[in-house]
Amino acid sequence: MQKQEQTRRRIVRCAQRLCLEAGFDGFTMDELATQAEVSRRTLFNYFPSKVDAVLGGGEPPDFSSPELAPIAETFRSGGPHGRLVDDLGELTRQLLASQTIDREAARSRRDVLTASPRLITVIHERFEEVAEQIVGLILEREGADFGTVRARLAVGQLIAVFDVALESFSRGAADDPELAELFLDHVRLAGDLFTAP
């Protein structure tokens, strides 16, 4: 498993480096395979497309998957804390904790996104898919009377907190908290801002 993770990280780093050097359309998957020292077949086993290789991941998470369904069910049933904001924070924290995100990749990803507007569009679309899933979970939990607008506002705030946490994480040192814990700290800070007199 560790070897697979090292290979995955090597591919992502090579893809991001090539993207920064040549632009997103300036290299092929064959060139990426050569740079990452893997076969074309291995490359496609890890990442089905160039976009996925550069961004370091594939499809957005699915809360109906076997790994995430129990977390979603706890949230739907009003847990784990019984307060929507805290439970949204915990839901997202667990989602982030299930992924491997290192600081070097986060920094490189930020640079790649800054240099490639096309990738920003892809990231936005993926965020929208996840956001709609979470909106659905909120409405299932709170009931239709809660309102779609309120649910979207809650998720919008969550995304804003995530953006700030990701930026803090990418600028942090090796011994600073991991992204999942940093995100939860930022959720608490945001909560304090909204409840401050």
mmCIF file of C-alpha atoms in Angstrom:
data_model
loop_
_atom_site.group_PDB
_atom_site.id
_atom_site.type_symbol
_atom_site.label_atom_id
_atom_site.label_comp_id
_atom_site.label_asym_id
_atom_site.label_seq_id
_atom_site.Cartn_x
_atom_site.Cartn_y
_atom_site.Cartn_z
ATOM 1 C CA MET A 1 0.000 0.000 0.000
ATOM 2 C CA GLN A 2 2.836 2.400 0.824
ATOM 3 C CA LYS A 3 4.467 1.716 -2.544
ATOM 4 C CA GLN A 4 1.180 2.485 -4.327
ATOM 5 C CA GLU A 5 0.882 5.772 -2.449
ATOM 6 C CA GLN A 6 4.461 6.707 -3.356
ATOM 7 C CA THR A 7 3.734 5.942 -7.016
ATOM 8 C CA ARG A 8 0.520 7.983 -6.916
ATOM 9 C CA ARG A 9 2.344 10.966 -5.405
ATOM 10 C CA ARG A 10 5.181 10.694 -7.940
ATOM 11 C CA ILE A 11 2.699 10.735 -10.822
ATOM 12 C CA VAL A 12 0.880 13.772 -9.414
ATOM 13 C CA ARG A 13 4.104 15.689 -8.848
ATOM 14 C CA CYS A 14 5.333 14.919 -12.364
ATOM 15 C CA ALA A 15 1.958 15.903 -13.860
ATOM 16 C CA GLN A 16 1.921 19.188 -11.963
ATOM 17 C CA ARG A 17 5.531 19.963 -12.894
ATOM 18 C CA LEU A 18 4.830 19.283 -16.572
ATOM 19 C CA CYS A 19 1.704 21.415 -16.387
ATOM 20 C CA LEU A 20 3.643 24.344 -14.914
ATOM 21 C CA GLU A 21 6.468 23.959 -17.438
ATOM 22 C CA ALA A 22 4.498 23.294 -20.626
ATOM 23 C CA GLY A 23 0.891 24.196 -19.835
ATOM 24 C CA PHE A 24 -1.960 21.732 -19.468
ATOM 25 C CA ASP A 25 -2.144 21.044 -23.211
ATOM 26 C CA GLY A 26 1.636 21.001 -23.597
ATOM 27 C CA PHE A 27 2.260 17.381 -22.617
ATOM 28 C CA THR A 28 0.743 13.967 -23.249
ATOM 29 C CA MET A 29 -0.093 11.072 -20.968
ATOM 30 C CA ASP A 30 2.741 9.126 -22.637
ATOM 31 C CA GLU A 31 5.178 11.882 -21.692
ATOM 32 C CA LEU A 32 3.797 11.871 -18.148
ATOM 33 C CA ALA A 33 4.259 8.096 -17.901
ATOM 34 C CA THR A 34 7.881 8.469 -19.023
ATOM 35 C CA GLN A 35 8.560 11.291 -16.544
ATOM 36 C CA ALA A 36 6.928 9.373 -13.678
ATOM 37 C CA GLU A 37 8.774 6.173 -14.674
ATOM 38 C CA VAL A 38 5.618 4.078 -14.961
ATOM 39 C CA SER A 39 3.997 2.246 -17.842
ATOM 40 C CA ARG A 40 1.073 3.819 -19.678
ATOM 41 C CA ARG A 41 -1.144 1.054 -18.282
ATOM 42 C CA THR A 42 -0.023 1.766 -14.704
ATOM 43 C CA LEU A 43 -0.617 5.473 -15.228
ATOM 44 C CA PHE A 44 -4.212 4.877 -16.327
ATOM 45 C CA ASN A 45 -4.764 2.478 -13.416
ATOM 46 C CA TYR A 46 -4.013 5.377 -11.068
ATOM 47 C CA PHE A 47 -5.570 8.226 -13.030
ATOM 48 C CA PRO A 48 -8.109 7.875 -15.867
ATOM 49 C CA SER A 49 -7.302 11.289 -17.340
ATOM 50 C CA LYS A 50 -4.690 14.027 -17.446
ATOM 51 C CA VAL A 51 -6.968 16.296 -15.402
ATOM 52 C CA ASP A 52 -7.145 13.680 -12.641
ATOM 53 C CA ALA A 53 -3.367 13.239 -12.644
ATOM 54 C CA VAL A 54 -2.731 16.982 -12.376
ATOM 55 C CA LEU A 55 -5.355 17.495 -9.683
ATOM 56 C CA GLY A 56 -4.323 14.375 -7.804
ATOM 57 C CA GLY A 57 -7.702 12.702 -7.787
ATOM 58 C CA GLY A 58 -10.577 11.358 -9.751
ATOM 59 C CA GLU A 59 -14.289 11.666 -9.296
ATOM 60 C CA PRO A 60 -15.761 13.624 -6.385
ATOM 61 C CA PRO A 61 -16.519 11.572 -3.269
ATOM 62 C CA ASP A 62 -19.807 9.687 -3.188
ATOM 63 C CA PHE A 63 -21.605 9.651 0.161
ATOM 64 C CA SER A 64 -23.453 6.494 -0.849
ATOM 65 C CA SER A 65 -20.169 4.553 -1.206
ATOM 66 C CA PRO A 66 -19.427 1.845 1.386
ATOM 67 C CA GLU A 67 -16.655 3.973 2.958
ATOM 68 C CA LEU A 68 -18.694 7.161 3.308
ATOM 69 C CA ALA A 69 -22.245 5.822 3.783
ATOM 70 C CA PRO A 70 -21.868 5.302 7.574
ATOM 71 C CA ILE A 71 -20.559 8.856 8.000
ATOM 72 C CA ALA A 72 -23.457 10.225 5.945
ATOM 73 C CA GLU A 73 -25.969 8.160 7.932
ATOM 74 C CA THR A 74 -24.640 9.493 11.256
ATOM 75 C CA PHE A 75 -25.040 13.022 9.900
ATOM 76 C CA ARG A 76 -28.549 12.320 8.525
ATOM 77 C CA SER A 77 -29.691 11.024 11.894
ATOM 78 C CA GLY A 78 -28.599 14.211 13.676
ATOM 79 C CA GLY A 79 -25.112 13.239 14.804
ATOM 80 C CA PRO A 80 -22.482 13.102 15.861
ATOM 81 C CA HIS A 81 -22.876 16.248 18.005
ATOM 82 C CA GLY A 82 -26.469 17.340 17.425
ATOM 83 C CA ARG A 83 -25.609 20.841 16.145
ATOM 84 C CA LEU A 84 -25.700 21.381 12.373
ATOM 85 C CA VAL A 85 -22.562 23.526 12.091
ATOM 86 C CA ASP A 86 -20.468 21.180 14.243
ATOM 87 C CA ASP A 87 -21.790 18.135 12.411
ATOM 88 C CA LEU A 88 -21.067 19.665 8.992
ATOM 89 C CA GLY A 89 -17.540 20.358 10.183
ATOM 90 C CA GLU A 90 -17.127 16.766 11.362
ATOM 91 C CA LEU A 91 -18.624 15.368 8.151
ATOM 92 C CA THR A 92 -16.116 17.323 6.082
ATOM 93 C CA ARG A 93 -13.245 16.547 8.453
ATOM 94 C CA GLN A 94 -13.865 12.820 8.029
ATOM 95 C CA LEU A 95 -14.092 13.264 4.267
ATOM 96 C CA LEU A 96 -10.736 15.066 4.233
ATOM 97 C CA ALA A 97 -9.159 12.540 6.610
ATOM 98 C CA SER A 98 -10.056 9.744 4.175
ATOM 99 C CA GLN A 99 -7.872 11.368 1.503
ATOM 100 C CA THR A 100 -4.104 11.679 1.266
ATOM 101 C CA ILE A 101 -3.149 15.339 0.919
ATOM 102 C CA ASP A 102 0.413 16.480 1.494
ATOM 103 C CA ARG A 103 1.642 20.065 1.748
ATOM 104 C CA GLU A 104 3.984 19.924 -1.230
ATOM 105 C CA ALA A 105 1.160 18.682 -3.469
ATOM 106 C CA ALA A 106 -1.193 21.337 -2.064
ATOM 107 C CA ARG A 107 1.324 24.091 -2.858
ATOM 108 C CA SER A 108 1.955 22.739 -6.340
ATOM 109 C CA ARG A 109 -1.773 22.317 -6.970
ATOM 110 C CA ARG A 110 -2.365 25.956 -6.006
ATOM 111 C CA ASP A 111 0.334 27.063 -8.466
ATOM 112 C CA VAL A 112 -1.118 24.862 -11.223
ATOM 113 C CA LEU A 113 -4.634 26.225 -10.678
ATOM 114 C CA THR A 114 -3.340 29.795 -10.782
ATOM 115 C CA ALA A 115 -1.639 29.068 -14.111
ATOM 116 C CA SER A 116 -4.505 27.117 -15.706
ATOM 117 C CA PRO A 117 -8.025 28.614 -15.714
ATOM 118 C CA ARG A 118 -9.356 25.463 -17.415
ATOM 119 C CA LEU A 119 -8.500 23.437 -14.307
ATOM 120 C CA ILE A 120 -10.227 25.978 -12.068
ATOM 121 C CA THR A 121 -13.424 25.248 -14.009
ATOM 122 C CA VAL A 122 -12.991 21.507 -13.396
ATOM 123 C CA ILE A 123 -12.355 22.056 -9.676
ATOM 124 C CA HIS A 124 -15.433 24.278 -9.478
ATOM 125 C CA GLU A 125 -17.590 21.610 -11.143
ATOM 126 C CA ARG A 126 -16.327 18.950 -8.734
ATOM 127 C CA PHE A 127 -16.949 21.206 -5.740
ATOM 128 C CA GLU A 128 -20.466 21.778 -7.020
ATOM 129 C CA GLU A 129 -21.118 18.028 -7.159
ATOM 130 C CA VAL A 130 -19.925 17.543 -3.585
ATOM 131 C CA ALA A 131 -21.826 20.651 -2.460
ATOM 132 C CA GLU A 132 -25.080 19.337 -3.932
ATOM 133 C CA GLN A 133 -24.604 16.017 -2.144
ATOM 134 C CA ILE A 134 -24.111 17.842 1.173
ATOM 135 C CA VAL A 135 -27.117 20.097 0.510
ATOM 136 C CA GLY A 136 -29.152 16.924 0.001
ATOM 137 C CA LEU A 137 -27.881 15.461 3.269
ATOM 138 C CA ILE A 138 -28.774 18.657 5.136
ATOM 139 C CA LEU A 139 -32.323 18.630 3.743
ATOM 140 C CA GLU A 140 -32.731 14.945 4.613
ATOM 141 C CA ARG A 141 -31.559 15.678 8.145
ATOM 142 C CA GLU A 142 -33.349 18.971 8.803
ATOM 143 C CA GLY A 143 -36.438 18.444 6.654
ATOM 144 C CA ALA A 144 -37.767 20.353 3.659
ATOM 145 C CA ASP A 145 -38.883 23.270 5.865
ATOM 146 C CA PHE A 146 -35.224 24.070 6.513
ATOM 147 C CA GLY A 147 -35.068 25.357 2.937
ATOM 148 C CA THR A 148 -32.695 24.813 0.042
ATOM 149 C CA VAL A 149 -31.362 28.378 0.257
ATOM 150 C CA ARG A 150 -30.341 27.928 3.900
ATOM 151 C CA ALA A 151 -28.736 24.574 3.103
ATOM 152 C CA ARG A 152 -26.755 26.119 0.215
ATOM 153 C CA LEU A 153 -25.661 29.008 2.431
ATOM 154 C CA ALA A 154 -24.378 26.532 5.010
ATOM 155 C CA VAL A 155 -22.431 24.625 2.368
ATOM 156 C CA GLY A 156 -21.130 27.872 0.841
ATOM 157 C CA GLN A 157 -19.711 28.862 4.213
ATOM 158 C CA LEU A 158 -18.158 25.418 4.527
ATOM 159 C CA ILE A 159 -16.435 25.814 1.143
ATOM 160 C CA ALA A 160 -15.140 29.271 2.109
ATOM 161 C CA VAL A 161 -13.698 27.850 5.337
ATOM 162 C CA PHE A 162 -12.137 24.971 3.379
ATOM 163 C CA ASP A 163 -10.469 27.406 0.949
ATOM 164 C CA VAL A 164 -8.866 29.326 3.830
ATOM 165 C CA ALA A 165 -7.851 26.104 5.601
ATOM 166 C CA LEU A 166 -6.286 24.724 2.405
ATOM 167 C CA GLU A 167 -4.313 27.925 1.928
ATOM 168 C CA SER A 168 -3.107 27.784 5.563
ATOM 169 C CA PHE A 169 -2.231 24.107 5.134
ATOM 170 C CA SER A 170 -0.251 24.675 1.934
ATOM 171 C CA ARG A 171 1.784 27.424 3.626
ATOM 172 C CA GLY A 172 2.321 25.468 6.842
ATOM 173 C CA ALA A 173 5.339 23.572 8.130
ATOM 174 C CA ALA A 174 5.703 19.796 8.215
ATOM 175 C CA ASP A 175 4.838 19.586 11.917
ATOM 176 C CA ASP A 176 1.688 21.744 11.627
ATOM 177 C CA PRO A 177 -1.734 20.036 11.836
ATOM 178 C CA GLU A 178 -2.988 17.951 8.915
ATOM 179 C CA LEU A 179 -5.621 19.479 6.631
ATOM 180 C CA ALA A 180 -8.560 17.656 8.255
ATOM 181 C CA GLU A 181 -7.711 18.980 11.735
ATOM 182 C CA LEU A 182 -6.823 22.425 10.429
ATOM 183 C CA PHE A 183 -10.184 22.573 8.670
ATOM 184 C CA LEU A 184 -12.015 21.744 11.920
ATOM 185 C CA ASP A 185 -10.081 24.481 13.738
ATOM 186 C CA HIS A 186 -11.119 26.932 11.011
ATOM 187 C CA VAL A 187 -14.769 25.836 11.322
ATOM 188 C CA ARG A 188 -14.607 26.673 15.031
ATOM 189 C CA LEU A 189 -13.007 30.044 14.281
ATOM 190 C CA ALA A 190 -15.737 30.827 11.743
ATOM 191 C CA GLY A 191 -18.385 29.801 14.268
ATOM 192 C CA ASP A 192 -16.861 32.159 16.841
ATOM 193 C CA LEU A 193 -16.945 34.995 14.304
ATOM 194 C CA PHE A 194 -20.656 34.526 13.649
ATOM 195 C CA THR A 195 -21.557 34.242 17.341
ATOM 196 C CA ALA A 196 -19.338 37.092 18.567
ATOM 197 C CA PRO A 197 -21.228 40.067 20.021
#
